[in-house]
mmCIF file of C-alpha atoms in Angstrom:
data_model
loop_
_atom_site.group_PDB
_atom_site.id
_atom_site.type_symbol
_atom_site.label_atom_id
_atom_site.label_comp_id
_atom_site.label_asym_id
_atom_site.label_seq_id
_atom_site.Cartn_x
_atom_site.Cartn_y
_atom_site.Cartn_z
ATOM 1 C CA UNK A 1 -120.286 -25.247 13.669
ATOM 2 C CA UNK A 2 -118.500 -25.829 10.365
ATOM 3 C CA UNK A 3 -117.813 -29.413 9.393
ATOM 4 C CA UNK A 4 -114.169 -30.440 9.671
ATOM 5 C CA UNK A 5 -112.445 -31.370 6.435
ATOM 6 C CA UNK A 6 -109.148 -32.953 5.518
ATOM 7 C CA UNK A 7 -106.422 -30.334 5.643
ATOM 8 C CA UNK A 8 -108.107 -28.287 8.370
ATOM 9 C CA UNK A 9 -106.144 -27.482 11.505
ATOM 10 C CA UNK A 10 -107.232 -29.923 14.202
ATOM 11 C CA UNK A 11 -109.175 -27.946 16.825
ATOM 12 C CA UNK A 12 -107.128 -27.216 19.927
ATOM 13 C CA UNK A 13 -108.550 -27.775 23.408
ATOM 14 C CA UNK A 14 -107.729 -28.251 27.070
ATOM 15 C CA UNK A 15 -109.062 -31.348 28.788
ATOM 16 C CA UNK A 16 -108.756 -33.604 31.794
ATOM 17 C CA UNK A 17 -107.415 -37.047 30.956
ATOM 18 C CA UNK A 18 -106.475 -40.206 32.796
ATOM 19 C CA UNK A 19 -102.860 -38.994 32.646
ATOM 20 C CA UNK A 20 -103.529 -35.426 33.774
ATOM 21 C CA UNK A 21 -104.676 -32.182 32.192
ATOM 22 C CA UNK A 22 -103.478 -31.545 28.646
ATOM 23 C CA UNK A 23 -103.409 -28.695 26.150
ATOM 24 C CA UNK A 24 -103.886 -30.707 22.957
ATOM 25 C CA UNK A 25 -101.570 -28.924 20.495
ATOM 26 C CA UNK A 26 -98.906 -28.556 23.167
ATOM 27 C CA UNK A 27 -99.274 -32.240 24.074
ATOM 28 C CA UNK A 28 -98.845 -33.228 20.419
ATOM 29 C CA UNK A 29 -95.667 -31.170 20.044
ATOM 30 C CA UNK A 30 -93.977 -32.190 16.797
ATOM 31 C CA UNK A 31 -95.553 -35.653 16.837
ATOM 32 C CA UNK A 32 -98.336 -37.059 14.716
ATOM 33 C CA UNK A 33 -101.540 -37.815 16.605
ATOM 34 C CA UNK A 34 -104.393 -40.314 16.555
ATOM 35 C CA UNK A 35 -107.567 -39.189 18.342
ATOM 36 C CA UNK A 36 -110.288 -41.807 18.591
ATOM 37 C CA UNK A 37 -113.642 -41.583 20.346
ATOM 38 C CA UNK A 38 -115.900 -44.036 22.145
ATOM 39 C CA UNK A 39 -119.646 -43.828 22.844
ATOM 40 C CA UNK A 40 -119.317 -44.592 26.549
ATOM 41 C CA UNK A 41 -117.210 -46.438 29.093
ATOM 42 C CA UNK A 42 -117.687 -50.151 29.711
ATOM 43 C CA UNK A 43 -118.807 -50.842 26.148
ATOM 44 C CA UNK A 44 -117.685 -54.229 24.788
ATOM 45 C CA UNK A 45 -116.246 -53.391 21.351
ATOM 46 C CA UNK A 46 -114.445 -50.305 22.660
ATOM 47 C CA UNK A 47 -112.909 -52.351 25.469
ATOM 48 C CA UNK A 48 -111.233 -54.542 22.860
ATOM 49 C CA UNK A 49 -110.171 -51.482 20.846
ATOM 50 C CA UNK A 50 -108.488 -49.719 23.741
ATOM 51 C CA UNK A 51 -106.715 -52.948 24.631
ATOM 52 C CA UNK A 52 -105.526 -53.346 21.046
ATOM 53 C CA UNK A 53 -104.355 -49.712 20.932
ATOM 54 C CA UNK A 54 -102.321 -50.328 24.098
ATOM 55 C CA UNK A 55 -100.767 -53.473 22.603
ATOM 56 C CA UNK A 56 -99.897 -51.542 19.427
ATOM 57 C CA UNK A 57 -98.477 -48.601 21.378
ATOM 58 C CA UNK A 58 -94.816 -49.376 20.459
ATOM 59 C CA UNK A 59 -95.759 -49.293 16.769
ATOM 60 C CA UNK A 60 -97.197 -45.805 17.131
ATOM 61 C CA UNK A 61 -94.052 -44.698 18.977
ATOM 62 C CA UNK A 62 -91.920 -45.965 16.044
ATOM 63 C CA UNK A 63 -93.920 -43.656 13.788
ATOM 64 C CA UNK A 64 -93.612 -40.612 16.087
ATOM 65 C CA UNK A 65 -97.367 -40.787 16.667
ATOM 66 C CA UNK A 66 -99.193 -40.198 19.946
ATOM 67 C CA UNK A 67 -102.553 -41.837 20.602
ATOM 68 C CA UNK A 68 -105.355 -40.424 22.716
ATOM 69 C CA UNK A 69 -108.900 -41.682 23.279
ATOM 70 C CA UNK A 70 -112.091 -39.893 24.289
ATOM 71 C CA UNK A 71 -115.354 -40.770 26.007
ATOM 72 C CA UNK A 72 -118.027 -38.480 27.417
ATOM 73 C CA UNK A 73 -117.917 -40.277 30.760
ATOM 74 C CA UNK A 74 -115.958 -38.928 33.727
ATOM 75 C CA UNK A 75 -112.456 -39.497 34.989
ATOM 76 C CA UNK A 76 -113.403 -41.893 37.807
ATOM 77 C CA UNK A 77 -115.351 -44.016 35.356
ATOM 78 C CA UNK A 78 -112.405 -44.031 32.927
ATOM 79 C CA UNK A 79 -110.001 -45.212 35.634
ATOM 80 C CA UNK A 80 -112.321 -48.075 36.593
ATOM 81 C CA UNK A 81 -112.775 -49.000 32.940
ATOM 82 C CA UNK A 82 -109.000 -49.078 32.407
ATOM 83 C CA UNK A 83 -108.741 -51.742 35.110
ATOM 84 C CA UNK A 84 -111.220 -53.870 33.170
ATOM 85 C CA UNK A 85 -109.387 -53.233 29.885
ATOM 86 C CA UNK A 86 -106.038 -54.234 31.376
ATOM 87 C CA UNK A 87 -107.532 -57.361 32.917
ATOM 88 C CA UNK A 88 -109.585 -58.610 29.977
ATOM 89 C CA UNK A 89 -107.210 -57.626 27.159
ATOM 90 C CA UNK A 90 -103.999 -58.637 28.949
ATOM 91 C CA UNK A 91 -102.423 -55.231 28.466
ATOM 92 C CA UNK A 92 -101.570 -51.955 30.173
ATOM 93 C CA UNK A 93 -103.312 -48.832 28.884
ATOM 94 C CA UNK A 94 -100.484 -46.298 28.796
ATOM 95 C CA UNK A 95 -102.025 -43.468 26.787
ATOM 96 C CA UNK A 96 -104.511 -40.807 27.926
ATOM 97 C CA UNK A 97 -108.286 -41.083 27.752
ATOM 98 C CA UNK A 98 -110.074 -37.722 27.693
ATOM 99 C CA UNK A 99 -112.912 -37.196 30.165
ATOM 100 C CA UNK A 100 -115.283 -35.143 28.011
ATOM 101 C CA UNK A 101 -118.325 -34.909 30.267
ATOM 102 C CA UNK A 102 -119.370 -31.504 28.922
ATOM 103 C CA UNK A 103 -118.911 -32.801 25.345
ATOM 104 C CA UNK A 104 -116.671 -29.846 24.504
ATOM 105 C CA UNK A 105 -114.165 -31.902 22.506
ATOM 106 C CA UNK A 106 -116.902 -34.080 20.996
ATOM 107 C CA UNK A 107 -118.590 -30.946 19.660
ATOM 108 C CA UNK A 108 -115.313 -29.477 18.378
ATOM 109 C CA UNK A 109 -114.734 -32.630 16.345
ATOM 110 C CA UNK A 110 -118.386 -33.185 15.390
ATOM 111 C CA UNK A 111 -118.438 -36.538 17.167
ATOM 112 C CA UNK A 112 -121.985 -36.361 18.539
ATOM 113 C CA UNK A 113 -124.576 -38.402 16.697
ATOM 114 C CA UNK A 114 -127.972 -36.731 17.272
ATOM 115 C CA UNK A 115 -129.786 -39.267 15.083
ATOM 116 C CA UNK A 116 -128.686 -42.054 17.433
ATOM 117 C CA UNK A 117 -128.383 -40.247 20.749
ATOM 118 C CA UNK A 118 -127.674 -36.740 21.984
ATOM 119 C CA UNK A 119 -125.193 -38.213 24.465
ATOM 120 C CA UNK A 120 -123.167 -40.848 22.667
ATOM 121 C CA UNK A 121 -120.203 -39.923 20.529
ATOM 122 C CA UNK A 122 -119.801 -41.727 17.252
ATOM 123 C CA UNK A 123 -116.705 -43.899 16.952
ATOM 124 C CA UNK A 124 -114.447 -41.582 15.018
ATOM 125 C CA UNK A 125 -110.742 -41.680 14.180
ATOM 126 C CA UNK A 126 -108.723 -38.575 13.352
ATOM 127 C CA UNK A 127 -105.127 -38.838 12.176
ATOM 128 C CA UNK A 128 -103.361 -35.516 12.677
ATOM 129 C CA UNK A 129 -100.028 -34.611 11.120
ATOM 130 C CA UNK A 130 -97.086 -32.973 12.843
ATOM 131 C CA UNK A 131 -98.311 -29.747 11.202
ATOM 132 C CA UNK A 132 -101.529 -30.095 13.285
ATOM 133 C CA UNK A 133 -103.617 -30.629 10.151
ATOM 134 C CA UNK A 134 -106.211 -33.390 9.856
ATOM 135 C CA UNK A 135 -104.923 -36.047 7.455
ATOM 136 C CA UNK A 136 -107.638 -38.682 7.773
ATOM 137 C CA UNK A 137 -111.125 -39.064 9.253
ATOM 138 C CA UNK A 138 -112.946 -42.368 9.708
ATOM 139 C CA UNK A 139 -116.277 -43.120 11.373
ATOM 140 C CA UNK A 140 -117.200 -46.654 12.398
ATOM 141 C CA UNK A 141 -120.596 -48.127 13.317
ATOM 142 C CA UNK A 142 -121.043 -49.414 16.844
ATOM 143 C CA UNK A 143 -121.008 -53.043 15.691
ATOM 144 C CA UNK A 144 -117.626 -53.011 13.916
ATOM 145 C CA UNK A 145 -114.327 -52.842 15.787
ATOM 146 C CA UNK A 146 -111.604 -50.648 14.377
ATOM 147 C CA UNK A 147 -108.636 -52.155 12.525
ATOM 148 C CA UNK A 148 -105.432 -50.791 14.038
ATOM 149 C CA UNK A 149 -103.316 -52.411 11.334
ATOM 150 C CA UNK A 150 -105.141 -50.166 8.883
ATOM 151 C CA UNK A 151 -104.570 -47.077 11.035
ATOM 152 C CA UNK A 152 -100.833 -47.835 11.133
ATOM 153 C CA UNK A 153 -100.827 -48.524 7.382
ATOM 154 C CA UNK A 154 -102.408 -45.128 6.719
ATOM 155 C CA UNK A 155 -99.837 -43.377 8.924
ATOM 156 C CA UNK A 156 -97.057 -45.133 6.979
ATOM 157 C CA UNK A 157 -98.609 -43.940 3.719
ATOM 158 C CA UNK A 158 -99.185 -40.388 4.930
ATOM 159 C CA UNK A 159 -95.652 -40.013 6.246
ATOM 160 C CA UNK A 160 -94.160 -41.454 3.068
ATOM 161 C CA UNK A 161 -96.224 -39.378 0.664
ATOM 162 C CA UNK A 162 -95.590 -36.199 2.666
ATOM 163 C CA UNK A 163 -91.866 -36.484 1.892
ATOM 164 C CA UNK A 164 -91.783 -37.976 -1.614
ATOM 165 C CA UNK A 165 -93.679 -37.349 -4.858
ATOM 166 C CA UNK A 166 -95.531 -40.652 -4.651
ATOM 167 C CA UNK A 167 -98.888 -42.146 -3.750
ATOM 168 C CA UNK A 168 -99.640 -45.596 -2.377
ATOM 169 C CA UNK A 169 -101.793 -48.051 -4.367
ATOM 170 C CA UNK A 170 -104.670 -50.186 -3.130
ATOM 171 C CA UNK A 171 -103.788 -52.564 -0.295
ATOM 172 C CA UNK A 172 -100.264 -51.125 -0.144
ATOM 173 C CA UNK A 173 -98.107 -52.071 2.815
ATOM 174 C CA UNK A 174 -94.840 -50.571 3.977
ATOM 175 C CA UNK A 175 -91.993 -51.823 1.794
ATOM 176 C CA UNK A 176 -94.034 -52.376 -1.373
ATOM 177 C CA UNK A 177 -93.983 -50.505 -4.679
ATOM 178 C CA UNK A 178 -95.523 -47.053 -4.847
ATOM 179 C CA UNK A 179 -97.051 -44.910 -7.579
ATOM 180 C CA UNK A 180 -95.060 -41.996 -9.001
ATOM 181 C CA UNK A 181 -97.058 -38.763 -8.934
ATOM 182 C CA UNK A 182 -98.407 -37.731 -12.365
ATOM 183 C CA UNK A 183 -96.751 -34.323 -11.934
ATOM 184 C CA UNK A 184 -93.305 -35.969 -12.296
ATOM 185 C CA UNK A 185 -92.229 -36.261 -15.937
ATOM 186 C CA UNK A 186 -90.496 -39.394 -17.236
ATOM 187 C CA UNK A 187 -87.391 -37.292 -17.763
ATOM 188 C CA UNK A 188 -87.270 -36.281 -14.106
ATOM 189 C CA UNK A 189 -87.757 -39.778 -12.723
ATOM 190 C CA UNK A 190 -84.082 -40.924 -12.708
ATOM 191 C CA UNK A 191 -83.022 -38.007 -10.513
ATOM 192 C CA UNK A 192 -85.911 -38.419 -8.075
ATOM 193 C CA UNK A 193 -86.188 -42.204 -8.127
ATOM 194 C CA UNK A 194 -82.764 -43.735 -8.794
ATOM 195 C CA UNK A 195 -84.073 -47.248 -8.086
ATOM 196 C CA UNK A 196 -85.824 -47.110 -11.461
ATOM 197 C CA UNK A 197 -89.473 -47.462 -12.418
ATOM 198 C CA UNK A 198 -91.839 -49.470 -14.567
ATOM 199 C CA UNK A 199 -94.526 -47.867 -16.683
ATOM 200 C CA UNK A 200 -97.783 -49.832 -16.794
ATOM 201 C CA UNK A 201 -99.567 -46.949 -18.527
ATOM 202 C CA UNK A 202 -98.330 -43.432 -19.166
ATOM 203 C CA UNK A 203 -100.287 -42.338 -16.081
ATOM 204 C CA UNK A 204 -99.483 -45.410 -13.952
ATOM 205 C CA UNK A 205 -95.780 -45.673 -13.135
ATOM 206 C CA UNK A 206 -94.460 -47.758 -10.273
ATOM 207 C CA UNK A 207 -91.198 -47.467 -8.349
ATOM 208 C CA UNK A 208 -89.707 -49.203 -5.304
ATOM 209 C CA UNK A 209 -90.502 -47.426 -2.039
ATOM 210 C CA UNK A 210 -87.956 -44.579 -2.010
ATOM 211 C CA UNK A 211 -87.189 -44.578 1.709
ATOM 212 C CA UNK A 212 -86.467 -48.305 1.974
#
């Protein structure tokens, strides 16, 4: 199987989830998507992550992004785990968790970690654009919980830079200055960026976020 790369079409699949059977591309529709995997049900770090994802759910909705999780355990196990997540994280899991017992989706997305175990999926994150292309891939070790503020920050950056000729600098947050793409000449800046700009170097030009 070829390794997935940024810009590839996210593999399509059909799967059973805690909210019913889905056809992935159809389920995404014209939304962005966040697919994140877990090694197994009833794992401590992942319990906190799924609870955090549920608490952040309104933020994903604001960004027209759907979230979906995956574990290679079965549907009954998922439903029992959700009860624990809701109880311990003071939340309500309201997004689907894929039951990937045959590891079909895990293999499609190269989530299996044969050096660690031929069963456990690595803890991956895929951000998928409304064009169904993979925009970001992250893989976390088992000992480090994912940062959902960072996932939201990346979606903000991806959606902004998809529509404007800009990039976002280090540690950028929504509402802060952005970098003007090098392909834009100084002469063209006033028409594209009427808020003005400041040139730090000829290749490093900053402008207020254009959609704010």
